[in-house]
Amino acid sequence: MTKVYGLTADLLPLGDLADDLQFPIETMGVMDLPTFVRGRQTVTLGLWSRYRASQDASPSGRSTGIEVVSGLPRSLLDIFARIQTAEVDALFLTWPGDVGDVPHCHLWEAYRVAGILMGRRLRQCLAGGDYMVARPRPDSPSTEPLMARLMAALDALCETRLRPRFSHILATNSILYPYTAARLEASVLRRRPDWVEELRRFVKLCDPYAMTANVHTLDEMLDEALERGDDAYDIDEQARRRNTEVAIF
């Protein structure tokens, strides 16, 4: 597919594509984002950032609104595309949000906070486990307050399932990413076993994915991290050892 759409080229004329071709490009861009697929066997190609850069060069500029496959605002995905960079904490913290139904707003908040945690973990991993690389800036929240925010957002999202006017909204199907981010914070969870039980309750609401083989493998790795109390648990390496790739978006 990358060859079909010319995605291996340095410059992408994607801004001139017809609307029905924008969708597959965006979908591949989301799938290519760092941390959205764990145990990835190939390097990411930076498709989302290059796609958005090509839109910047087009007369109509960048698309706004919600990306269909992930259910996330494109402006939030722009930040996830930069998750390997040092400034991403500030970008997530200052993201202004978008307009949506109540469940979606809770979901986006969960992703925003999860992105901070995942970004710190990724940068530490890329630096060979050097905690100083991923250490929060003085003006950035530490892990435990972020975990509290993440738990609150997921709890609020799951509570919306009880309201009839939101029964048609399937936002809880998209919680694997924030769920994974929370479950990887082993030290915090060992101090807060009640949060572990709550997270397990949340993920059971993730229909129809909660009972799939991929989620079983994911939970196996997350339980292993918790049992070890290992905040530096490399879930990508562990997934590769199991010869699997797990999409969590």
PDB file of C-alpha atoms in Angstrom:
ATOM      1  CA  MET A   1       0.000   0.000   0.000  1.00  0.00           C
ATOM      2  CA  THR A   2       2.858   2.397   0.688  1.00  0.00           C
ATOM      3  CA  LYS A   3       4.061   1.904  -2.885  1.00  0.00           C
ATOM      4  CA  VAL A   4       0.562   2.271  -4.347  1.00  0.00           C
ATOM      5  CA  TYR A   5       0.104   5.694  -2.757  1.00  0.00           C
ATOM      6  CA  GLY A   6       3.716   6.788  -3.090  1.00  0.00           C
ATOM      7  CA  LEU A   7       4.236   6.869   0.662  1.00  0.00           C
ATOM      8  CA  THR A   8       7.918   6.018   0.393  1.00  0.00           C
ATOM      9  CA  ALA A   9       8.636   9.310  -1.361  1.00  0.00           C
ATOM     10  CA  ASP A  10      10.122  12.282   0.455  1.00  0.00           C
ATOM     11  CA  LEU A  11       7.381  14.643  -0.693  1.00  0.00           C
ATOM     12  CA  LEU A  12       3.766  13.520  -0.682  1.00  0.00           C
ATOM     13  CA  PRO A  13       1.229  15.322  -2.870  1.00  0.00           C
ATOM     14  CA  LEU A  14      -1.563  14.002  -0.672  1.00  0.00           C
ATOM     15  CA  GLY A  15      -3.366  17.293  -0.385  1.00  0.00           C
ATOM     16  CA  ASP A  16      -4.578  16.846  -3.945  1.00  0.00           C
ATOM     17  CA  LEU A  17      -6.116  13.405  -3.397  1.00  0.00           C
ATOM     18  CA  ALA A  18      -9.854  12.882  -3.744  1.00  0.00           C
ATOM     19  CA  ASP A  19     -11.801  12.541  -0.505  1.00  0.00           C
ATOM     20  CA  ASP A  20     -12.319   8.794  -0.969  1.00  0.00           C
ATOM     21  CA  LEU A  21      -8.549   8.335  -1.099  1.00  0.00           C
ATOM     22  CA  GLN A  22      -7.888  10.438   1.988  1.00  0.00           C
ATOM     23  CA  PHE A  23      -9.532   7.789   4.179  1.00  0.00           C
ATOM     24  CA  PRO A  24      -7.081   4.911   3.489  1.00  0.00           C
ATOM     25  CA  ILE A  25      -4.140   7.297   3.824  1.00  0.00           C
ATOM     26  CA  GLU A  26      -5.378   8.487   7.222  1.00  0.00           C
ATOM     27  CA  THR A  27      -6.044   4.909   8.319  1.00  0.00           C
ATOM     28  CA  MET A  28      -2.517   3.817   7.458  1.00  0.00           C
ATOM     29  CA  GLY A  29      -1.183   6.942   9.146  1.00  0.00           C
ATOM     30  CA  VAL A  30      -2.967   6.076  12.390  1.00  0.00           C
ATOM     31  CA  MET A  31      -1.800   2.455  12.280  1.00  0.00           C
ATOM     32  CA  ASP A  32       1.762   3.698  11.765  1.00  0.00           C
ATOM     33  CA  LEU A  33       1.777   6.014  14.810  1.00  0.00           C
ATOM     34  CA  PRO A  34       4.365   5.126  17.482  1.00  0.00           C
ATOM     35  CA  THR A  35       2.892   3.264  20.496  1.00  0.00           C
ATOM     36  CA  PHE A  36      -0.442   2.495  18.769  1.00  0.00           C
ATOM     37  CA  VAL A  37       0.740  -1.029  17.846  1.00  0.00           C
ATOM     38  CA  ARG A  38       2.874  -2.899  20.387  1.00  0.00           C
ATOM     39  CA  GLY A  39       5.482  -5.421  19.310  1.00  0.00           C
ATOM     40  CA  ARG A  40       5.794  -3.769  15.911  1.00  0.00           C
ATOM     41  CA  GLN A  41       8.164  -5.710  13.665  1.00  0.00           C
ATOM     42  CA  THR A  42       8.935  -2.802  11.339  1.00  0.00           C
ATOM     43  CA  VAL A  43       9.920   0.798  11.966  1.00  0.00           C
ATOM     44  CA  THR A  44       7.278   3.487  11.742  1.00  0.00           C
ATOM     45  CA  LEU A  45       7.342   5.522   8.534  1.00  0.00           C
ATOM     46  CA  GLY A  46       6.056   8.793   9.941  1.00  0.00           C
ATOM     47  CA  LEU A  47       3.064   8.603   7.607  1.00  0.00           C
ATOM     48  CA  TRP A  48       0.743  10.764   9.698  1.00  0.00           C
ATOM     49  CA  SER A  49       3.203  13.643  10.029  1.00  0.00           C
ATOM     50  CA  ARG A  50       4.076  13.532   6.341  1.00  0.00           C
ATOM     51  CA  TYR A  51       0.425  13.388   5.377  1.00  0.00           C
ATOM     52  CA  ARG A  52      -0.344  16.410   7.533  1.00  0.00           C
ATOM     53  CA  ALA A  53       2.679  18.283   6.168  1.00  0.00           C
ATOM     54  CA  SER A  54       1.371  17.679   2.654  1.00  0.00           C
ATOM     55  CA  GLN A  55      -1.983  19.137   3.708  1.00  0.00           C
ATOM     56  CA  ASP A  56      -0.195  22.227   5.005  1.00  0.00           C
ATOM     57  CA  ALA A  57       1.104  22.769   1.482  1.00  0.00           C
ATOM     58  CA  SER A  58      -2.356  22.426  -0.090  1.00  0.00           C
ATOM     59  CA  PRO A  59      -4.790  25.336  -0.613  1.00  0.00           C
ATOM     60  CA  SER A  60      -7.332  23.909   1.857  1.00  0.00           C
ATOM     61  CA  GLY A  61      -4.784  23.271   4.630  1.00  0.00           C
ATOM     62  CA  ARG A  62      -5.066  20.661   7.370  1.00  0.00           C
ATOM     63  CA  SER A  63      -8.266  18.711   7.912  1.00  0.00           C
ATOM     64  CA  THR A  64      -9.852  19.267  11.309  1.00  0.00           C
ATOM     65  CA  GLY A  65     -12.477  17.280  13.210  1.00  0.00           C
ATOM     66  CA  ILE A  66     -12.475  13.614  14.162  1.00  0.00           C
ATOM     67  CA  GLU A  67     -10.505  10.847  12.458  1.00  0.00           C
ATOM     68  CA  VAL A  68     -12.934   8.007  11.761  1.00  0.00           C
ATOM     69  CA  VAL A  69     -10.952   4.861  12.607  1.00  0.00           C
ATOM     70  CA  SER A  70      -9.479   5.964  15.938  1.00  0.00           C
ATOM     71  CA  GLY A  71     -12.366   8.226  16.948  1.00  0.00           C
ATOM     72  CA  LEU A  72      -9.799  10.828  18.044  1.00  0.00           C
ATOM     73  CA  PRO A  73      -9.504  14.468  16.990  1.00  0.00           C
ATOM     74  CA  ARG A  74      -6.924  14.947  14.255  1.00  0.00           C
ATOM     75  CA  SER A  75      -5.306  17.669  16.341  1.00  0.00           C
ATOM     76  CA  LEU A  76      -4.698  15.118  19.108  1.00  0.00           C
ATOM     77  CA  LEU A  77      -3.276  12.608  16.627  1.00  0.00           C
ATOM     78  CA  ASP A  78      -0.860  15.336  15.507  1.00  0.00           C
ATOM     79  CA  ILE A  79       0.570  15.276  19.036  1.00  0.00           C
ATOM     80  CA  PHE A  80       0.750  11.478  19.156  1.00  0.00           C
ATOM     81  CA  ALA A  81       2.795  11.636  15.958  1.00  0.00           C
ATOM     82  CA  ARG A  82       5.426  13.557  17.957  1.00  0.00           C
ATOM     83  CA  ILE A  83       5.364  11.297  21.009  1.00  0.00           C
ATOM     84  CA  GLN A  84       9.086  10.536  20.751  1.00  0.00           C
ATOM     85  CA  THR A  85      10.028  14.197  21.211  1.00  0.00           C
ATOM     86  CA  ALA A  86      10.916  15.909  24.485  1.00  0.00           C
ATOM     87  CA  GLU A  87       8.282  18.639  24.137  1.00  0.00           C
ATOM     88  CA  VAL A  88       5.337  16.263  23.845  1.00  0.00           C
ATOM     89  CA  ASP A  89       4.445  16.532  27.564  1.00  0.00           C
ATOM     90  CA  ALA A  90       3.749  20.232  27.109  1.00  0.00           C
ATOM     91  CA  LEU A  91       1.838  19.613  23.877  1.00  0.00           C
ATOM     92  CA  PHE A  92      -0.494  17.127  25.553  1.00  0.00           C
ATOM     93  CA  LEU A  93      -0.951  19.316  28.625  1.00  0.00           C
ATOM     94  CA  THR A  94      -1.859  22.383  26.570  1.00  0.00           C
ATOM     95  CA  TRP A  95      -4.025  20.608  23.978  1.00  0.00           C
ATOM     96  CA  PRO A  96      -7.247  22.667  23.900  1.00  0.00           C
ATOM     97  CA  GLY A  97      -9.545  19.730  23.184  1.00  0.00           C
ATOM     98  CA  ASP A  98     -12.352  19.426  20.662  1.00  0.00           C
ATOM     99  CA  VAL A  99     -16.134  19.399  20.635  1.00  0.00           C
ATOM    100  CA  GLY A 100     -17.933  16.072  20.945  1.00  0.00           C
ATOM    101  CA  ASP A 101     -20.466  14.047  22.889  1.00  0.00           C
ATOM    102  CA  VAL A 102     -19.777  13.496  26.591  1.00  0.00           C
ATOM    103  CA  PRO A 103     -18.401   9.923  26.185  1.00  0.00           C
ATOM    104  CA  HIS A 104     -16.031  11.038  23.445  1.00  0.00           C
ATOM    105  CA  CYS A 105     -14.735  13.938  25.539  1.00  0.00           C
ATOM    106  CA  HIS A 106     -13.957  11.533  28.397  1.00  0.00           C
ATOM    107  CA  LEU A 107     -12.228   9.195  25.933  1.00  0.00           C
ATOM    108  CA  TRP A 108     -10.091  12.002  24.512  1.00  0.00           C
ATOM    109  CA  GLU A 109      -9.087  13.083  28.002  1.00  0.00           C
ATOM    110  CA  ALA A 110      -8.039   9.504  28.774  1.00  0.00           C
ATOM    111  CA  TYR A 111      -5.929   9.397  25.599  1.00  0.00           C
ATOM    112  CA  ARG A 112      -4.392  12.794  26.323  1.00  0.00           C
ATOM    113  CA  VAL A 113      -3.193  11.711  29.772  1.00  0.00           C
ATOM    114  CA  ALA A 114      -2.191   8.254  28.535  1.00  0.00           C
ATOM    115  CA  GLY A 115      -0.100   9.908  25.831  1.00  0.00           C
ATOM    116  CA  ILE A 116       1.987  11.680  28.464  1.00  0.00           C
ATOM    117  CA  LEU A 117       2.659   8.411  30.295  1.00  0.00           C
ATOM    118  CA  MET A 118       3.354   6.462  27.110  1.00  0.00           C
ATOM    119  CA  GLY A 119       5.634   9.184  25.775  1.00  0.00           C
ATOM    120  CA  ARG A 120       7.775   9.195  28.904  1.00  0.00           C
ATOM    121  CA  ARG A 121       8.028   5.403  28.814  1.00  0.00           C
ATOM    122  CA  LEU A 122       8.937   5.384  25.115  1.00  0.00           C
ATOM    123  CA  ARG A 123      11.658   8.011  25.479  1.00  0.00           C
ATOM    124  CA  GLN A 124      13.140   6.150  28.442  1.00  0.00           C
ATOM    125  CA  CYS A 125      13.169   2.922  26.429  1.00  0.00           C
ATOM    126  CA  LEU A 126      14.805   4.614  23.425  1.00  0.00           C
ATOM    127  CA  ALA A 127      17.464   6.015  25.770  1.00  0.00           C
ATOM    128  CA  GLY A 128      18.373   2.559  27.024  1.00  0.00           C
ATOM    129  CA  GLY A 129      16.410   2.823  30.250  1.00  0.00           C
ATOM    130  CA  ASP A 130      17.817   6.206  31.292  1.00  0.00           C
ATOM    131  CA  TYR A 131      15.156   7.623  33.618  1.00  0.00           C
ATOM    132  CA  MET A 132      16.607  11.133  33.371  1.00  0.00           C
ATOM    133  CA  VAL A 133      15.596  11.333  29.714  1.00  0.00           C
ATOM    134  CA  ALA A 134      11.919  10.782  30.547  1.00  0.00           C
ATOM    135  CA  ARG A 135      11.885  12.597  33.886  1.00  0.00           C
ATOM    136  CA  PRO A 136       8.966  15.062  34.031  1.00  0.00           C
ATOM    137  CA  ARG A 137       9.826  18.732  33.693  1.00  0.00           C
ATOM    138  CA  PRO A 138       9.350  20.791  36.873  1.00  0.00           C
ATOM    139  CA  ASP A 139       6.113  22.226  35.470  1.00  0.00           C
ATOM    140  CA  SER A 140       4.775  18.808  34.396  1.00  0.00           C
ATOM    141  CA  PRO A 141       2.723  16.475  36.650  1.00  0.00           C
ATOM    142  CA  SER A 142       4.351  13.405  38.142  1.00  0.00           C
ATOM    143  CA  THR A 143       3.086   9.910  37.408  1.00  0.00           C
ATOM    144  CA  GLU A 144       0.649   9.378  40.277  1.00  0.00           C
ATOM    145  CA  PRO A 145      -1.464  12.528  39.697  1.00  0.00           C
ATOM    146  CA  LEU A 146      -1.596  11.638  36.005  1.00  0.00           C
ATOM    147  CA  MET A 147      -2.760   8.144  36.903  1.00  0.00           C
ATOM    148  CA  ALA A 148      -5.500   9.636  39.086  1.00  0.00           C
ATOM    149  CA  ARG A 149      -6.677  11.773  36.163  1.00  0.00           C
ATOM    150  CA  LEU A 150      -6.579   8.786  33.834  1.00  0.00           C
ATOM    151  CA  MET A 151      -8.588   6.629  36.219  1.00  0.00           C
ATOM    152  CA  ALA A 152     -11.148   9.411  36.627  1.00  0.00           C
ATOM    153  CA  ALA A 153     -11.532   9.827  32.861  1.00  0.00           C
ATOM    154  CA  LEU A 154     -11.991   6.087  32.290  1.00  0.00           C
ATOM    155  CA  ASP A 155     -14.455   5.810  35.163  1.00  0.00           C
ATOM    156  CA  ALA A 156     -16.494   8.723  33.815  1.00  0.00           C
ATOM    157  CA  LEU A 157     -16.449   7.219  30.322  1.00  0.00           C
ATOM    158  CA  CYS A 158     -17.681   3.843  31.554  1.00  0.00           C
ATOM    159  CA  GLU A 159     -20.424   5.495  33.622  1.00  0.00           C
ATOM    160  CA  THR A 160     -21.882   7.070  30.464  1.00  0.00           C
ATOM    161  CA  ARG A 161     -22.881   3.572  29.314  1.00  0.00           C
ATOM    162  CA  LEU A 162     -25.650   3.720  31.924  1.00  0.00           C
ATOM    163  CA  ARG A 163     -27.301   6.736  30.314  1.00  0.00           C
ATOM    164  CA  PRO A 164     -29.857   5.830  27.619  1.00  0.00           C
ATOM    165  CA  ARG A 165     -29.075   8.877  25.489  1.00  0.00           C
ATOM    166  CA  PHE A 166     -25.493   7.641  25.043  1.00  0.00           C
ATOM    167  CA  SER A 167     -26.332   3.966  24.467  1.00  0.00           C
ATOM    168  CA  HIS A 168     -25.539   4.216  20.742  1.00  0.00           C
ATOM    169  CA  ILE A 169     -22.023   5.565  21.366  1.00  0.00           C
ATOM    170  CA  LEU A 170     -19.321   2.884  21.447  1.00  0.00           C
ATOM    171  CA  ALA A 171     -16.491   4.967  22.886  1.00  0.00           C
ATOM    172  CA  THR A 172     -15.667   2.315  25.496  1.00  0.00           C
ATOM    173  CA  ASN A 173     -14.527   0.065  22.637  1.00  0.00           C
ATOM    174  CA  SER A 174     -11.523   2.376  22.249  1.00  0.00           C
ATOM    175  CA  ILE A 175     -10.045   2.223  25.749  1.00  0.00           C
ATOM    176  CA  LEU A 176      -7.237  -0.287  25.121  1.00  0.00           C
ATOM    177  CA  TYR A 177      -4.634   2.451  24.699  1.00  0.00           C
ATOM    178  CA  PRO A 178      -5.310   4.315  27.966  1.00  0.00           C
ATOM    179  CA  TYR A 179      -5.903   0.964  29.692  1.00  0.00           C
ATOM    180  CA  THR A 180      -2.463  -0.231  28.603  1.00  0.00           C
ATOM    181  CA  ALA A 181      -0.808   3.029  29.637  1.00  0.00           C
ATOM    182  CA  ALA A 182      -2.295   2.730  33.116  1.00  0.00           C
ATOM    183  CA  ARG A 183      -1.520  -0.977  33.529  1.00  0.00           C
ATOM    184  CA  LEU A 184       2.160  -0.398  32.726  1.00  0.00           C
ATOM    185  CA  GLU A 185       2.626   1.891  35.740  1.00  0.00           C
ATOM    186  CA  ALA A 186       3.512  -1.045  37.955  1.00  0.00           C
ATOM    187  CA  SER A 187       4.831   0.828  41.001  1.00  0.00           C
ATOM    188  CA  VAL A 188       1.735   2.980  41.288  1.00  0.00           C
ATOM    189  CA  LEU A 189      -0.587   0.010  40.829  1.00  0.00           C
ATOM    190  CA  ARG A 190       1.202  -2.035  43.481  1.00  0.00           C
ATOM    191  CA  ARG A 191       0.407   0.792  45.890  1.00  0.00           C
ATOM    192  CA  ARG A 192      -3.153   1.017  44.579  1.00  0.00           C
ATOM    193  CA  PRO A 193      -4.484  -2.527  44.011  1.00  0.00           C
ATOM    194  CA  ASP A 194      -7.997  -1.060  43.885  1.00  0.00           C
ATOM    195  CA  TRP A 195      -7.015   0.663  40.650  1.00  0.00           C
ATOM    196  CA  VAL A 196      -5.941  -2.679  39.175  1.00  0.00           C
ATOM    197  CA  GLU A 197      -9.383  -4.120  39.843  1.00  0.00           C
ATOM    198  CA  GLU A 198     -11.063  -1.047  38.390  1.00  0.00           C
ATOM    199  CA  LEU A 199      -8.943  -1.252  35.236  1.00  0.00           C
ATOM    200  CA  ARG A 200      -9.855  -4.910  34.799  1.00  0.00           C
ATOM    201  CA  ARG A 201     -13.501  -3.954  35.141  1.00  0.00           C
ATOM    202  CA  PHE A 202     -13.117  -1.205  32.553  1.00  0.00           C
ATOM    203  CA  VAL A 203     -11.495  -3.418  29.931  1.00  0.00           C
ATOM    204  CA  LYS A 204     -14.316  -5.972  30.156  1.00  0.00           C
ATOM    205  CA  LEU A 205     -16.574  -3.254  28.738  1.00  0.00           C
ATOM    206  CA  CYS A 206     -14.411  -3.042  25.626  1.00  0.00           C
ATOM    207  CA  ASP A 207     -16.778  -5.035  23.386  1.00  0.00           C
ATOM    208  CA  PRO A 208     -16.199  -6.981  21.208  1.00  0.00           C
ATOM    209  CA  TYR A 209     -12.445  -6.961  21.799  1.00  0.00           C
ATOM    210  CA  ALA A 210     -12.237  -7.874  25.485  1.00  0.00           C
ATOM    211  CA  MET A 211     -12.235 -11.621  24.840  1.00  0.00           C
ATOM    212  CA  THR A 212      -9.945 -11.735  21.793  1.00  0.00           C
ATOM    213  CA  ALA A 213      -6.606 -13.554  21.692  1.00  0.00           C
ATOM    214  CA  ASN A 214      -4.795 -10.232  21.296  1.00  0.00           C
ATOM    215  CA  VAL A 215      -6.282  -8.814  24.490  1.00  0.00           C
ATOM    216  CA  HIS A 216      -5.480 -12.063  26.290  1.00  0.00           C
ATOM    217  CA  THR A 217      -1.838 -11.705  25.211  1.00  0.00           C
ATOM    218  CA  LEU A 218      -1.861  -8.039  26.198  1.00  0.00           C
ATOM    219  CA  ASP A 219      -3.206  -8.827  29.664  1.00  0.00           C
ATOM    220  CA  GLU A 220      -0.659 -11.597  30.081  1.00  0.00           C
ATOM    221  CA  MET A 221       2.149  -9.089  29.517  1.00  0.00           C
ATOM    222  CA  LEU A 222       0.570  -6.427  31.728  1.00  0.00           C
ATOM    223  CA  ASP A 223       0.111  -8.935  34.550  1.00  0.00           C
ATOM    224  CA  GLU A 224       3.754  -9.923  34.163  1.00  0.00           C
ATOM    225  CA  ALA A 225       4.846  -6.283  34.499  1.00  0.00           C
ATOM    226  CA  LEU A 226       2.723  -5.903  37.623  1.00  0.00           C
ATOM    227  CA  GLU A 227       4.007  -9.100  39.224  1.00  0.00           C
ATOM    228  CA  ARG A 228       7.582  -7.957  38.652  1.00  0.00           C
ATOM    229  CA  GLY A 229       6.862  -4.422  39.823  1.00  0.00           C
ATOM    230  CA  ASP A 230       8.807  -3.376  36.734  1.00  0.00           C
ATOM    231  CA  ASP A 231       8.217   0.228  35.653  1.00  0.00           C
ATOM    232  CA  ALA A 232      10.719  -0.277  32.829  1.00  0.00           C
ATOM    233  CA  TYR A 233       8.868  -3.285  31.388  1.00  0.00           C
ATOM    234  CA  ASP A 234       9.419  -3.227  27.616  1.00  0.00           C
ATOM    235  CA  ILE A 235       6.062  -4.332  26.257  1.00  0.00           C
ATOM    236  CA  ASP A 236       7.250  -4.103  22.653  1.00  0.00           C
ATOM    237  CA  GLU A 237      10.143  -6.471  23.254  1.00  0.00           C
ATOM    238  CA  GLN A 238       7.901  -8.836  25.216  1.00  0.00           C
ATOM    239  CA  ALA A 239       5.342  -8.860  22.394  1.00  0.00           C
ATOM    240  CA  ARG A 240       8.055  -9.589  19.842  1.00  0.00           C
ATOM    241  CA  ARG A 241       9.252 -12.500  21.975  1.00  0.00           C
ATOM    242  CA  ARG A 242       5.727 -13.843  21.740  1.00  0.00           C
ATOM    243  CA  ASN A 243       5.816 -13.267  17.973  1.00  0.00           C
ATOM    244  CA  THR A 244       2.774 -11.009  18.066  1.00  0.00           C
ATOM    245  CA  GLU A 245       1.727  -7.456  17.289  1.00  0.00           C
ATOM    246  CA  VAL A 246      -1.091  -5.953  19.352  1.00  0.00           C
ATOM    247  CA  ALA A 247      -3.063  -2.948  18.127  1.00  0.00           C
ATOM    248  CA  ILE A 248      -4.300  -0.942  21.119  1.00  0.00           C
ATOM    249  CA  PHE A 249      -6.059   1.998  19.454  1.00  0.00           C
TER     250      PHE A 249
END
